[in-house]
Tab-separated table of C-alpha atoms in Angstrom:
chain	number	residue	atom	x	y	z
A	74	MET	CA	10.707	-9.738	2.787
A	75	LEU	CA	13.274	-7.327	4.202
A	76	SER	CA	14.832	-7.025	0.766
A	77	ARG	CA	11.383	-6.199	-0.728
A	78	VAL	CA	10.871	-3.407	1.809
A	79	ALA	CA	14.359	-2.092	1.116
A	80	ALA	CA	13.763	-2.292	-2.634
A	81	LEU	CA	10.496	-0.351	-2.367
A	82	VAL	CA	12.046	2.441	-0.302
A	83	THR	CA	15.041	2.548	-2.634
A	84	ALA	CA	12.716	2.744	-5.663
A	85	MET	CA	10.852	5.694	-4.130
A	86	GLN	CA	14.114	7.479	-3.260
A	87	LYS	CA	15.490	6.772	-6.728
A	88	ALA	CA	12.311	8.028	-8.401
A	89	ALA	CA	12.425	11.240	-6.367
A	90	ALA	CA	16.060	11.820	-7.330
A	91	ASP	CA	15.806	10.824	-11.006
A	92	GLU	CA	14.794	13.920	-12.933
A	93	GLN	CA	14.176	11.992	-16.168
A	94	SER	CA	11.808	9.481	-14.560
A	95	LEU	CA	9.890	12.357	-12.962
A	96	GLN	CA	9.629	14.099	-16.338
A	97	ASP	CA	8.405	10.869	-17.939
A	98	ALA	CA	5.894	10.424	-15.115
A	99	GLY	CA	4.753	14.021	-15.598
A	100	SER	CA	4.184	13.316	-19.288
A	101	ARG	CA	2.230	10.139	-18.491
A	102	PHE	CA	0.124	12.020	-15.938
A	103	HIS	CA	-0.560	14.803	-18.450
A	104	SER	CA	-1.523	12.177	-21.045
A	105	LEU	CA	-3.848	10.547	-18.505
A	106	LEU	CA	-5.564	13.876	-17.844
A	107	GLU	CA	-6.021	14.490	-21.581
A	108	LYS	CA	-7.519	11.023	-22.212
A	109	ILE	CA	-10.230	11.078	-19.589
A	110	ASN	CA	-13.670	12.631	-19.900
A	111	SER	CA	-15.204	11.216	-16.727
A	112	LEU	CA	-14.229	9.652	-13.435
A	113	GLU	CA	-15.174	6.257	-14.868
A	114	ASP	CA	-12.693	6.811	-17.717
A	115	ALA	CA	-10.082	7.797	-15.147
A	116	ASP	CA	-10.693	4.636	-13.127
A	117	LYS	CA	-10.347	2.448	-16.228
A	118	GLU	CA	-7.179	4.242	-17.308
A	119	ILE	CA	-5.572	3.941	-13.863
A	120	ASP	CA	-6.466	0.246	-13.706
A	121	SER	CA	-4.915	-0.164	-17.152
A	122	LEU	CA	-1.714	1.569	-16.017
A	123	GLN	CA	-1.579	-0.727	-13.007
A	124	ARG	CA	-2.056	-3.877	-15.124
A	125	GLU	CA	0.696	-2.738	-17.501
A	126	GLY	CA	3.078	-2.018	-14.619
A	127	LYS	CA	3.169	1.693	-15.415
A	128	LEU	CA	1.810	2.812	-12.044
A	129	ASP	CA	5.374	3.164	-10.803
A	130	PRO	CA	6.811	5.165	-7.868
A	131	ALA	CA	7.597	8.156	-10.094
A	132	LEU	CA	3.996	8.397	-11.334
A	133	MET	CA	2.639	7.936	-7.806
A	134	LEU	CA	4.942	10.710	-6.575
A	135	THR	CA	3.826	12.980	-9.430
A	136	MET	CA	0.163	12.339	-8.670
A	137	ALA	CA	0.734	12.948	-4.955
A	138	LYS	CA	2.446	16.267	-5.668
A	139	ALA	CA	-0.299	17.322	-8.087
A	140	TYR	CA	-3.006	16.472	-5.568
A	141	SER	CA	-1.130	18.192	-2.758
A	142	GLY	CA	-0.625	21.289	-4.895
A	143	VAL	CA	-4.280	21.749	-5.817
A	144	LYS	CA	-5.765	20.819	-2.452
A	145	GLU	CA	-3.909	23.660	-0.698
A	146	SER	CA	-4.498	26.276	-3.381
A	147	PRO	CA	-7.193	28.892	-2.809
A	148	TYR	CA	-7.205	29.601	-6.572
A	149	VAL	CA	-8.384	26.181	-7.727
A	150	LYS	CA	-12.070	25.283	-7.995
A	151	GLU	CA	-13.404	22.672	-5.584
A	152	GLU	CA	-14.398	20.464	-8.525
A	153	VAL	CA	-10.771	20.281	-9.691
A	154	LYS	CA	-9.659	19.456	-6.149
A	155	ASP	CA	-12.232	16.659	-5.993
A	156	ILE	CA	-11.091	15.220	-9.335
A	157	MET	CA	-7.428	15.302	-8.324
A	158	ALA	CA	-8.294	13.651	-5.000
A	159	HIS	CA	-10.215	10.937	-6.845
A	160	LEU	CA	-7.312	10.288	-9.238
A	161	TYR	CA	-4.753	10.146	-6.445
A	162	PHE	CA	-6.763	7.873	-4.154
A	163	LYS	CA	-7.768	5.589	-7.034
A	164	ALA	CA	-4.093	5.241	-7.989
A	165	LYS	CA	-3.196	4.439	-4.370
A	166	GLU	CA	-5.966	1.834	-4.257
A	167	SER	CA	-4.792	0.250	-7.520
A	168	ALA	CA	-1.188	0.169	-6.349
A	169	ALA	CA	-2.276	-1.388	-3.044
A	170	ARG	CA	-3.801	-4.329	-4.921
A	171	ASP	CA	-0.273	-5.309	-5.924
A	172	GLN	CA	0.694	-5.813	-2.296
A	173	PRO	CA	1.038	-9.383	-1.072
A	174	PRO	CA	-2.035	-10.718	0.758
A	175	GLU	CA	-0.039	-10.881	3.991
A	176	VAL	CA	0.637	-7.134	3.911
A	177	ARG	CA	-3.006	-6.369	3.214
A	178	ILE	CA	-4.119	-8.730	5.988
A	179	LEU	CA	-1.698	-7.120	8.455
A	180	LYS	CA	-2.989	-3.653	7.587
A	181	HIS	CA	-6.508	-4.855	8.325
A	182	LEU	CA	-5.481	-6.568	11.560
A	183	LEU	CA	-3.859	-3.357	12.796
A	184	THR	CA	-7.220	-1.576	12.571
A	185	ILE	CA	-8.943	-4.064	14.889
A	186	GLU	CA	-9.239	-3.002	18.527
A	187	GLY	CA	-10.643	-5.911	20.543
A	188	SER	CA	-8.814	-9.184	21.185
A	189	ARG	CA	-11.914	-11.237	20.362
A	190	GLU	CA	-12.362	-9.427	17.038
A	191	LEU	CA	-8.651	-9.892	16.325
A	192	ARG	CA	-8.926	-13.657	16.877
A	193	GLU	CA	-11.969	-13.815	14.585
A	194	ALA	CA	-10.097	-11.892	11.892
A	195	LEU	CA	-7.102	-14.233	12.224
A	196	ASP	CA	-9.397	-17.265	12.008
A	197	GLN	CA	-10.846	-15.833	8.812
A	198	ALA	CA	-7.404	-15.001	7.382
A	199	PHE	CA	-6.222	-18.566	7.976
A	200	THR	CA	-9.345	-20.208	6.526
A	201	PRO	CA	-9.086	-20.892	2.783
A	202	PRO	CA	-12.126	-20.190	0.606
A	203	GLU	CA	-14.394	-23.232	0.393
A	204	ASP	CA	-14.150	-23.605	-3.372
A	205	GLY	CA	-10.493	-22.561	-3.475
A	206	ALA	CA	-11.146	-19.246	-5.216
A	207	PRO	CA	-13.084	-16.046	-4.629
A	208	SER	CA	-16.596	-15.932	-6.037
A	209	GLU	CA	-17.151	-14.475	-9.485
A	210	GLY	CA	-17.750	-10.720	-9.391
A	211	ALA	CA	-16.974	-10.467	-5.679
A	212	GLU	CA	-16.898	-6.891	-4.428
A	213	GLN	CA	-14.050	-7.585	-2.010
A	214	ASP	CA	-10.947	-9.698	-2.320
A	215	TYR	CA	-10.944	-12.805	-0.181
A	216	LEU	CA	-7.467	-12.815	1.281
A	217	PHE	CA	-6.025	-16.002	2.697
A	218	THR	CA	-2.640	-16.925	4.104
A	219	THR	CA	-1.031	-19.370	6.489
A	220	PRO	CA	0.205	-18.689	10.032
A	221	PRO	CA	3.880	-19.264	9.078
A	222	LYS	CA	3.666	-16.857	6.120
A	223	LEU	CA	1.958	-14.125	8.144
A	224	THR	CA	4.450	-14.586	10.976
A	225	GLN	CA	7.296	-14.301	8.470
A	226	TYR	CA	5.977	-10.908	7.331
A	227	VAL	CA	5.532	-9.720	10.922
A	228	ASP	CA	9.080	-10.812	11.759
A	229	SER	CA	10.505	-9.162	8.632
A	230	ILE	CA	8.823	-5.860	9.438
A	231	LEU	CA	10.037	-5.997	13.039
A	232	VAL	CA	13.604	-6.835	11.974
A	233	ALA	CA	13.535	-3.976	9.462
A	234	TYR	CA	12.225	-1.612	12.140
A	235	ASP	CA	14.832	-2.675	14.714
A	236	THR	CA	17.628	-2.435	12.147
A	237	GLN	CA	16.460	1.011	11.044
A	238	ARG	CA	16.292	2.263	14.619
A	239	GLU	CA	19.930	1.337	15.006
A	240	GLY	CA	20.653	3.338	11.849
A	241	THR	CA	22.547	0.485	10.240
A	242	ASN	CA	21.036	0.762	6.782
A	243	LEU	CA	19.572	3.170	4.239
A	244	LEU	CA	16.056	2.830	5.584
A	245	GLY	CA	16.736	4.876	8.719
A	246	GLN	CA	14.459	7.677	7.494
A	247	THR	CA	11.593	5.232	7.147
A	248	ALA	CA	11.946	4.020	10.744
A	249	LYS	CA	11.118	7.513	11.967
A	250	LEU	CA	7.787	7.215	10.192
A	251	MET	CA	6.930	3.966	11.988
A	252	ASP	CA	4.670	4.524	14.944
A	253	PRO	CA	5.921	2.657	18.034
A	254	ALA	CA	2.299	1.796	18.869
A	255	VAL	CA	1.996	0.024	15.490
A	256	ILE	CA	5.210	-1.885	16.163
A	257	THR	CA	3.899	-2.938	19.587
A	258	ARG	CA	0.658	-4.139	17.974
A	259	LEU	CA	2.644	-6.088	15.358
A	260	ARG	CA	4.672	-7.765	18.105
A	261	ASP	CA	1.435	-8.690	19.910
A	262	ILE	CA	-0.121	-10.070	16.712
A	263	GLY	CA	3.000	-12.142	16.020
A	264	GLN	CA	2.923	-13.583	19.552
A	265	LEU	CA	-0.798	-14.361	19.283
A	266	ILE	CA	-0.259	-16.203	15.986
A	267	ARG	CA	2.592	-18.251	17.460
A	268	ARG	CA	0.609	-19.127	20.607
A	269	SER	CA	-2.715	-19.938	18.990
A	270	TYR	CA	-2.086	-21.010	15.393
A	271	MET	CA	1.324	-22.654	15.153
C-alpha cells in the first residue's frame, strides 16, 4: 500500500516535470475537445479514456490547469467555464473509480460525523452483497471489504503520514497537505475496527 501511494505521487511529480508527456496530454485533451458535441459525448469519451488507461496523471494535470485557467478568467463565457468544470469533474470521477474499494470506503467513512452512523457504515462495508455481486444497472457501486484489508489501508496511510512528517522520503510535500484532523479520524477508525470487528 505504501508503495502504491509513493508510486502515485511519483507519477504525478514525473508527469509535471516531463514536458513531452504534458505535450502529449495537451494533444489528447485538444482531440477530446474536438470530438465532442455534447456533454453526453464528453462523458462517453472520458469513460473510454479511463477504460483504455489513457486517463493518466499528465492528462489529469492538463485538464486541471485548463479548468483552473478558464474559471478565473473574466474574459471567458460562463458556458465555457461550466463545460470545462464538467469535463474536469467527470475525469476526476472516472479516475476515482480506479481506486481500490478500501480507499473509496475510507473516504466515505471520513465524511461521517456520528459514532453510531460510523458503526452502521462499517457494518455495511463489511457485509458482502447477498448474491455476491452488485445488481444489474445499479446506480451506485456496492463496495465491500474485510476488516483486515481496511485496517491494512488505514495502517499504510498512517505509516506514510508519519514517515513523511519525519521527512525521510520523497513524499514530504504530500504530508503537508494531510490534515491532522483527518489523520486523527483515521486513527480512531482503525482502533474502532480492531476493537469491534477483529
